[in-house]
PDB file of C-alpha atoms in Angstrom:
ATOM      1  CA  GLU A   1      77.711  26.562  50.170  1.00  0.00           C
ATOM      2  CA  ALA A   2      75.132  26.382  52.976  1.00  0.00           C
ATOM      3  CA  GLY A   3      74.079  29.681  54.633  1.00  0.00           C
ATOM      4  CA  VAL A   4      73.740  30.653  58.382  1.00  0.00           C
ATOM      5  CA  ALA A   5      70.928  28.754  59.929  1.00  0.00           C
ATOM      6  CA  GLN A   6      68.748  30.163  62.678  1.00  0.00           C
ATOM      7  CA  SER A   7      65.784  28.778  64.465  1.00  0.00           C
ATOM      8  CA  PRO A   8      62.898  29.518  65.401  1.00  0.00           C
ATOM      9  CA  ARG A   9      61.991  32.133  62.828  1.00  0.00           C
ATOM     10  CA  TYR A  10      59.137  33.617  64.975  1.00  0.00           C
ATOM     11  CA  LYS A  11      58.589  33.439  68.924  1.00  0.00           C
ATOM     12  CA  ILE A  12      55.997  34.938  71.041  1.00  0.00           C
ATOM     13  CA  ILE A  13      56.438  34.940  74.730  1.00  0.00           C
ATOM     14  CA  GLU A  14      54.864  36.487  77.784  1.00  0.00           C
ATOM     15  CA  LYS A  15      57.188  38.738  79.928  1.00  0.00           C
ATOM     16  CA  ARG A  16      59.176  37.070  82.404  1.00  0.00           C
ATOM     17  CA  GLN A  17      59.462  33.921  80.668  1.00  0.00           C
ATOM     18  CA  SER A  18      62.652  32.603  79.066  1.00  0.00           C
ATOM     19  CA  VAL A  19      63.715  31.974  75.484  1.00  0.00           C
ATOM     20  CA  ALA A  20      66.479  30.484  73.319  1.00  0.00           C
ATOM     21  CA  PHE A  21      67.733  30.960  69.848  1.00  0.00           C
ATOM     22  CA  TRP A  22      69.989  28.793  68.006  1.00  0.00           C
ATOM     23  CA  CYS A  23      72.477  29.560  65.225  1.00  0.00           C
ATOM     24  CA  ASN A  24      74.680  27.363  62.860  1.00  0.00           C
ATOM     25  CA  PRO A  25      77.095  29.404  61.143  1.00  0.00           C
ATOM     26  CA  ILE A  26      78.774  28.733  57.784  1.00  0.00           C
ATOM     27  CA  SER A  27      81.516  26.030  58.107  1.00  0.00           C
ATOM     28  CA  GLY A  28      84.896  27.385  58.676  1.00  0.00           C
ATOM     29  CA  HIS A  29      83.833  30.767  59.853  1.00  0.00           C
ATOM     30  CA  ALA A  30      85.701  31.503  62.936  1.00  0.00           C
ATOM     31  CA  THR A  31      83.862  34.581  63.894  1.00  0.00           C
ATOM     32  CA  LEU A  32      80.269  34.496  65.030  1.00  0.00           C
ATOM     33  CA  TYR A  33      78.102  37.494  65.931  1.00  0.00           C
ATOM     34  CA  TRP A  34      74.616  38.107  67.559  1.00  0.00           C
ATOM     35  CA  TYR A  35      72.987  41.386  66.704  1.00  0.00           C
ATOM     36  CA  GLN A  36      69.709  42.501  67.994  1.00  0.00           C
ATOM     37  CA  GLN A  37      67.769  44.948  65.716  1.00  0.00           C
ATOM     38  CA  ILE A  38      64.839  46.945  67.317  1.00  0.00           C
ATOM     39  CA  LEU A  39      62.082  48.317  65.018  1.00  0.00           C
ATOM     40  CA  GLY A  40      63.603  51.780  63.606  1.00  0.00           C
ATOM     41  CA  GLN A  41      67.172  51.127  64.637  1.00  0.00           C
ATOM     42  CA  GLY A  42      70.185  49.571  63.253  1.00  0.00           C
ATOM     43  CA  PRO A  43      71.388  46.212  64.323  1.00  0.00           C
ATOM     44  CA  LYS A  44      73.243  46.450  67.575  1.00  0.00           C
ATOM     45  CA  LEU A  45      76.156  44.053  68.510  1.00  0.00           C
ATOM     46  CA  LEU A  46      75.206  41.889  71.441  1.00  0.00           C
ATOM     47  CA  ILE A  47      78.158  39.409  71.419  1.00  0.00           C
ATOM     48  CA  GLN A  48      80.895  38.412  69.243  1.00  0.00           C
ATOM     49  CA  PHE A  49      82.736  35.049  69.407  1.00  0.00           C
ATOM     50  CA  GLN A  50      86.147  34.117  67.786  1.00  0.00           C
ATOM     51  CA  ASN A  51      85.948  30.068  67.808  1.00  0.00           C
ATOM     52  CA  ASN A  52      84.584  29.467  71.237  1.00  0.00           C
ATOM     53  CA  GLY A  53      86.038  32.543  72.793  1.00  0.00           C
ATOM     54  CA  VAL A  54      84.171  35.879  73.625  1.00  0.00           C
ATOM     55  CA  VAL A  55      85.879  38.883  71.731  1.00  0.00           C
ATOM     56  CA  ASP A  56      83.289  41.449  72.699  1.00  0.00           C
ATOM     57  CA  ASP A  57      80.134  41.198  74.920  1.00  0.00           C
ATOM     58  CA  SER A  58      80.333  44.902  76.048  1.00  0.00           C
ATOM     59  CA  GLN A  59      76.514  45.675  74.964  1.00  0.00           C
ATOM     60  CA  LEU A  60      75.264  42.205  76.157  1.00  0.00           C
ATOM     61  CA  PRO A  61      72.777  42.844  79.191  1.00  0.00           C
ATOM     62  CA  LYS A  62      74.453  40.203  81.339  1.00  0.00           C
ATOM     63  CA  ASP A  63      71.733  40.237  83.944  1.00  0.00           C
ATOM     64  CA  ARG A  64      69.183  38.436  81.446  1.00  0.00           C
ATOM     65  CA  PHE A  65      71.194  37.543  78.420  1.00  0.00           C
ATOM     66  CA  SER A  66      73.677  34.750  78.138  1.00  0.00           C
ATOM     67  CA  ALA A  67      75.294  33.285  75.042  1.00  0.00           C
ATOM     68  CA  GLU A  68      77.436  30.384  74.346  1.00  0.00           C
ATOM     69  CA  ARG A  69      79.312  28.827  71.335  1.00  0.00           C
ATOM     70  CA  LEU A  70      79.721  25.114  71.647  1.00  0.00           C
ATOM     71  CA  LYS A  71      83.048  23.841  70.288  1.00  0.00           C
ATOM     72  CA  GLY A  72      83.546  26.785  68.273  1.00  0.00           C
ATOM     73  CA  VAL A  73      80.628  25.987  66.069  1.00  0.00           C
ATOM     74  CA  ASP A  74      76.774  26.324  66.908  1.00  0.00           C
ATOM     75  CA  SER A  75      75.814  29.062  69.313  1.00  0.00           C
ATOM     76  CA  THR A  76      72.730  29.844  71.577  1.00  0.00           C
ATOM     77  CA  LEU A  77      71.489  32.971  72.858  1.00  0.00           C
ATOM     78  CA  LYS A  78      69.233  32.958  75.858  1.00  0.00           C
ATOM     79  CA  ILE A  79      66.945  35.674  77.557  1.00  0.00           C
ATOM     80  CA  GLN A  80      65.963  34.859  81.091  1.00  0.00           C
ATOM     81  CA  PRO A  81      63.756  36.582  82.044  1.00  0.00           C
ATOM     82  CA  ALA A  82      62.306  38.419  79.035  1.00  0.00           C
ATOM     83  CA  LYS A  83      61.095  42.096  78.954  1.00  0.00           C
ATOM     84  CA  LEU A  84      58.857  44.073  76.785  1.00  0.00           C
ATOM     85  CA  GLU A  85      61.628  45.876  75.312  1.00  0.00           C
ATOM     86  CA  ASP A  86      63.549  42.820  74.268  1.00  0.00           C
ATOM     87  CA  SER A  87      61.127  42.468  71.334  1.00  0.00           C
ATOM     88  CA  ALA A  88      63.294  42.727  68.376  1.00  0.00           C
ATOM     89  CA  VAL A  89      64.774  40.561  65.625  1.00  0.00           C
ATOM     90  CA  TYR A  90      67.757  38.630  66.731  1.00  0.00           C
ATOM     91  CA  LEU A  91      70.233  38.053  63.911  1.00  0.00           C
ATOM     92  CA  CYS A  92      73.155  35.772  63.933  1.00  0.00           C
ATOM     93  CA  ALA A  93      75.918  36.242  61.508  1.00  0.00           C
ATOM     94  CA  SER A  94      79.439  34.664  60.698  1.00  0.00           C
ATOM     95  CA  SER A  95      82.683  35.725  58.997  1.00  0.00           C
ATOM     96  CA  LEU A  96      86.113  34.575  58.107  1.00  0.00           C
ATOM     97  CA  ALA A  97      87.131  37.688  59.438  1.00  0.00           C
ATOM     98  CA  LEU A  98      90.839  37.130  58.352  1.00  0.00           C
ATOM     99  CA  ASP A  99      91.836  40.423  56.963  1.00  0.00           C
ATOM    100  CA  ARG A 100      90.369  43.225  55.350  1.00  0.00           C
ATOM    101  CA  ARG A 101      89.116  41.812  52.366  1.00  0.00           C
ATOM    102  CA  ASN A 102      87.336  39.108  54.367  1.00  0.00           C
ATOM    103  CA  THR A 103      85.315  40.854  56.779  1.00  0.00           C
ATOM    104  CA  GLU A 104      81.991  40.319  55.074  1.00  0.00           C
ATOM    105  CA  ALA A 105      79.361  39.130  57.386  1.00  0.00           C
ATOM    106  CA  PHE A 106      76.829  36.250  56.177  1.00  0.00           C
ATOM    107  CA  PHE A 107      73.585  36.512  58.030  1.00  0.00           C
ATOM    108  CA  GLY A 108      70.797  34.242  59.045  1.00  0.00           C
ATOM    109  CA  GLN A 109      67.126  34.966  58.372  1.00  0.00           C
ATOM    110  CA  GLY A 110      66.739  36.156  61.964  1.00  0.00           C
ATOM    111  CA  THR A 111      64.259  35.262  64.747  1.00  0.00           C
ATOM    112  CA  ARG A 112      61.481  37.766  65.371  1.00  0.00           C
ATOM    113  CA  LEU A 113      60.631  37.811  69.104  1.00  0.00           C
ATOM    114  CA  THR A 114      57.671  39.349  70.443  1.00  0.00           C
ATOM    115  CA  VAL A 115      57.365  40.018  74.211  1.00  0.00           C
ATOM    116  CA  VAL A 116      53.685  40.448  75.425  1.00  0.00           C
TER     117      VAL A 116
ATOM    118  CA  ILE B   7      80.197  52.403  70.568  1.00  0.00           C
ATOM    119  CA  LEU B   8      80.725  54.291  67.275  1.00  0.00           C
ATOM    120  CA  ASN B   9      78.238  56.608  65.740  1.00  0.00           C
ATOM    121  CA  VAL B  10      77.385  55.763  62.176  1.00  0.00           C
ATOM    122  CA  GLU B  11      74.756  58.026  60.385  1.00  0.00           C
ATOM    123  CA  GLN B  12      72.681  57.258  57.387  1.00  0.00           C
ATOM    124  CA  SER B  13      70.446  59.595  55.390  1.00  0.00           C
ATOM    125  CA  PRO B  14      67.732  59.917  54.396  1.00  0.00           C
ATOM    126  CA  GLN B  15      66.021  57.534  56.857  1.00  0.00           C
ATOM    127  CA  SER B  16      63.432  56.676  54.046  1.00  0.00           C
ATOM    128  CA  LEU B  17      63.026  57.200  50.514  1.00  0.00           C
ATOM    129  CA  HIS B  18      60.299  56.693  48.071  1.00  0.00           C
ATOM    130  CA  VAL B  19      60.923  56.895  44.419  1.00  0.00           C
ATOM    131  CA  GLN B  20      59.102  55.960  41.170  1.00  0.00           C
ATOM    132  CA  GLU B  21      60.501  53.009  38.870  1.00  0.00           C
ATOM    133  CA  GLY B  22      63.343  54.451  36.615  1.00  0.00           C
ATOM    134  CA  ASP B  23      64.441  57.043  38.995  1.00  0.00           C
ATOM    135  CA  SER B  24      68.023  57.167  40.112  1.00  0.00           C
ATOM    136  CA  THR B  25      68.890  57.593  43.832  1.00  0.00           C
ATOM    137  CA  ASN B  26      71.693  57.708  46.318  1.00  0.00           C
ATOM    138  CA  PHE B  27      72.152  57.361  49.994  1.00  0.00           C
ATOM    139  CA  THR B  28      74.745  58.653  52.343  1.00  0.00           C
ATOM    140  CA  CYS B  29      76.625  57.110  55.221  1.00  0.00           C
ATOM    141  CA  SER B  30      78.916  58.970  57.557  1.00  0.00           C
ATOM    142  CA  PHE B  31      81.459  57.604  59.935  1.00  0.00           C
ATOM    143  CA  PRO B  32      84.228  58.552  62.170  1.00  0.00           C
ATOM    144  CA  SER B  33      87.358  58.930  60.019  1.00  0.00           C
ATOM    145  CA  SER B  34      89.961  57.811  62.750  1.00  0.00           C
ATOM    146  CA  ASN B  35      90.983  54.055  63.221  1.00  0.00           C
ATOM    147  CA  PHE B  36      89.255  53.201  59.828  1.00  0.00           C
ATOM    148  CA  TYR B  37      89.471  49.612  58.751  1.00  0.00           C
ATOM    149  CA  ALA B  38      86.533  48.804  56.438  1.00  0.00           C
ATOM    150  CA  LEU B  39      83.147  50.044  55.278  1.00  0.00           C
ATOM    151  CA  HIS B  40      80.255  47.728  54.288  1.00  0.00           C
ATOM    152  CA  TRP B  41      77.011  48.264  52.599  1.00  0.00           C
ATOM    153  CA  TYR B  42      74.188  45.506  52.999  1.00  0.00           C
ATOM    154  CA  ARG B  43      70.676  45.198  51.490  1.00  0.00           C
ATOM    155  CA  TRP B  44      67.972  43.722  53.889  1.00  0.00           C
ATOM    156  CA  GLU B  45      64.952  42.921  52.104  1.00  0.00           C
ATOM    157  CA  THR B  46      61.732  41.933  54.028  1.00  0.00           C
ATOM    158  CA  ALA B  47      61.604  38.266  55.325  1.00  0.00           C
ATOM    159  CA  LYS B  48      65.190  37.767  53.935  1.00  0.00           C
ATOM    160  CA  SER B  49      68.743  37.874  55.398  1.00  0.00           C
ATOM    161  CA  PRO B  50      70.759  40.771  55.039  1.00  0.00           C
ATOM    162  CA  GLU B  51      73.125  40.483  52.151  1.00  0.00           C
ATOM    163  CA  ALA B  52      76.354  42.367  51.471  1.00  0.00           C
ATOM    164  CA  LEU B  53      76.728  44.485  48.567  1.00  0.00           C
ATOM    165  CA  PHE B  54      80.204  45.841  48.895  1.00  0.00           C
ATOM    166  CA  VAL B  55      83.002  45.672  51.373  1.00  0.00           C
ATOM    167  CA  MET B  56      85.210  48.737  50.831  1.00  0.00           C
ATOM    168  CA  THR B  57      88.720  49.263  52.358  1.00  0.00           C
ATOM    169  CA  LEU B  58      90.574  51.879  50.708  1.00  0.00           C
ATOM    170  CA  ASN B  59      90.168  55.686  50.340  1.00  0.00           C
ATOM    171  CA  GLY B  60      88.778  56.407  46.856  1.00  0.00           C
ATOM    172  CA  ASP B  61      87.383  52.816  46.401  1.00  0.00           C
ATOM    173  CA  GLU B  62      84.660  52.789  44.000  1.00  0.00           C
ATOM    174  CA  LYS B  63      82.894  49.550  43.491  1.00  0.00           C
ATOM    175  CA  LYS B  64      79.917  48.728  41.039  1.00  0.00           C
ATOM    176  CA  LYS B  65      77.378  45.769  40.893  1.00  0.00           C
ATOM    177  CA  GLY B  66      74.989  46.000  37.899  1.00  0.00           C
ATOM    178  CA  ARG B  67      72.951  49.153  38.502  1.00  0.00           C
ATOM    179  CA  ILE B  68      74.360  49.727  41.970  1.00  0.00           C
ATOM    180  CA  SER B  69      77.480  51.516  42.954  1.00  0.00           C
ATOM    181  CA  ALA B  70      79.233  53.051  45.927  1.00  0.00           C
ATOM    182  CA  THR B  71      82.233  55.323  46.564  1.00  0.00           C
ATOM    183  CA  LEU B  72      84.416  55.740  49.828  1.00  0.00           C
ATOM    184  CA  ASN B  73      86.008  58.794  51.301  1.00  0.00           C
ATOM    185  CA  THR B  74      87.940  57.664  54.441  1.00  0.00           C
ATOM    186  CA  LYS B  75      89.563  60.820  55.172  1.00  0.00           C
ATOM    187  CA  GLU B  76      86.410  62.799  55.450  1.00  0.00           C
ATOM    188  CA  GLY B  77      84.481  59.802  56.700  1.00  0.00           C
ATOM    189  CA  TYR B  78      81.714  58.994  54.070  1.00  0.00           C
ATOM    190  CA  SER B  79      80.345  56.772  51.691  1.00  0.00           C
ATOM    191  CA  TYR B  80      77.768  57.092  48.919  1.00  0.00           C
ATOM    192  CA  LEU B  81      75.406  54.384  47.390  1.00  0.00           C
ATOM    193  CA  TYR B  82      73.990  55.030  44.016  1.00  0.00           C
ATOM    194  CA  ILE B  83      71.147  53.145  42.308  1.00  0.00           C
ATOM    195  CA  LYS B  84      70.647  53.850  38.793  1.00  0.00           C
ATOM    196  CA  GLY B  85      67.236  53.318  37.191  1.00  0.00           C
ATOM    197  CA  SER B  86      65.580  51.908  40.328  1.00  0.00           C
ATOM    198  CA  GLN B  87      63.366  48.992  40.076  1.00  0.00           C
ATOM    199  CA  PRO B  88      60.722  47.597  42.316  1.00  0.00           C
ATOM    200  CA  GLU B  89      62.955  44.671  43.388  1.00  0.00           C
ATOM    201  CA  ASP B  90      65.462  47.385  44.882  1.00  0.00           C
ATOM    202  CA  SER B  91      62.837  47.980  47.689  1.00  0.00           C
ATOM    203  CA  ALA B  92      64.651  47.018  50.809  1.00  0.00           C
ATOM    204  CA  THR B  93      66.440  48.766  53.713  1.00  0.00           C
ATOM    205  CA  TYR B  94      70.050  49.578  52.985  1.00  0.00           C
ATOM    206  CA  LEU B  95      72.576  49.246  55.864  1.00  0.00           C
ATOM    207  CA  CYS B  96      75.991  50.724  56.258  1.00  0.00           C
ATOM    208  CA  ALA B  97      78.420  49.210  58.774  1.00  0.00           C
ATOM    209  CA  PHE B  98      81.856  50.518  59.796  1.00  0.00           C
ATOM    210  CA  ILE B  99      84.824  48.499  61.260  1.00  0.00           C
ATOM    211  CA  THR B 100      87.570  50.038  63.180  1.00  0.00           C
ATOM    212  CA  VAL B 101      91.074  48.991  63.527  1.00  0.00           C
ATOM    213  CA  ASP B 102      90.645  48.018  67.090  1.00  0.00           C
ATOM    214  CA  SER B 103      87.054  46.605  66.821  1.00  0.00           C
ATOM    215  CA  GLY B 104      87.927  42.941  66.486  1.00  0.00           C
ATOM    216  CA  TYR B 105      86.034  42.879  63.116  1.00  0.00           C
ATOM    217  CA  ALA B 106      82.826  43.949  64.812  1.00  0.00           C
ATOM    218  CA  LEU B 107      80.310  45.858  62.454  1.00  0.00           C
ATOM    219  CA  ASN B 108      78.731  48.962  63.621  1.00  0.00           C
ATOM    220  CA  PHE B 109      75.538  49.629  61.881  1.00  0.00           C
ATOM    221  CA  GLY B 110      73.502  52.771  61.141  1.00  0.00           C
ATOM    222  CA  LYS B 111      70.067  52.796  61.169  1.00  0.00           C
ATOM    223  CA  GLY B 112      69.716  52.313  57.617  1.00  0.00           C
ATOM    224  CA  THR B 113      67.805  53.866  54.586  1.00  0.00           C
ATOM    225  CA  SER B 114      64.351  52.277  53.649  1.00  0.00           C
ATOM    226  CA  LEU B 115      63.977  52.498  49.986  1.00  0.00           C
ATOM    227  CA  LEU B 116      60.369  51.985  48.398  1.00  0.00           C
ATOM    228  CA  VAL B 117      60.303  51.908  44.477  1.00  0.00           C
ATOM    229  CA  THR B 118      56.688  52.032  42.988  1.00  0.00           C
ATOM    230  CA  PRO B 119      56.005  51.182  39.327  1.00  0.00           C
TER     231      PRO B 119
END
């Protein structure tokens, strides 16, 4: 079974530039998550999709971050314009999320973003 | 935003030592508790998904327990090996969270030969 694919693995940009991350979840997983992990902190949920609908984006800084999930499969996360404090690892994960026993999240390797 | 606490923040042990970590979470509206292992340059991987009070799960030298009434889970590693070096993350799901995982800050484990 193919895992969650993310690209790019690393990205260095200057502040005020824009950047986009891509995620391809495990086939058949209806739920897709984007997490932001800043050094020294736990992963923070930015946005959660169920198929192509948004379930939770309460912690997404909507003035600069946007995300979409095309046809309920691939997803992109965009930052425009980037700030220094956006430097973090951006993790994409997917899950069946059918019931209590199927809530395991499968993660991609993440994108390490450095804003200079 | 739910407060999930993990302790200790970091741990350095010698090969062969046994160790344990704690995850504390709100006891109300409990749905599931996950443990993940995140090795450097790799993806976080699930160790355990726990759903019932009193659950005890084991995978090789690693085991975990769950107490939903008092809101804590323990992760144990018996006879630590250098390959166990990683960050161990606890994540909590509530009944009304739509399956969103609320993570703690993690425990960073270093096992030296």
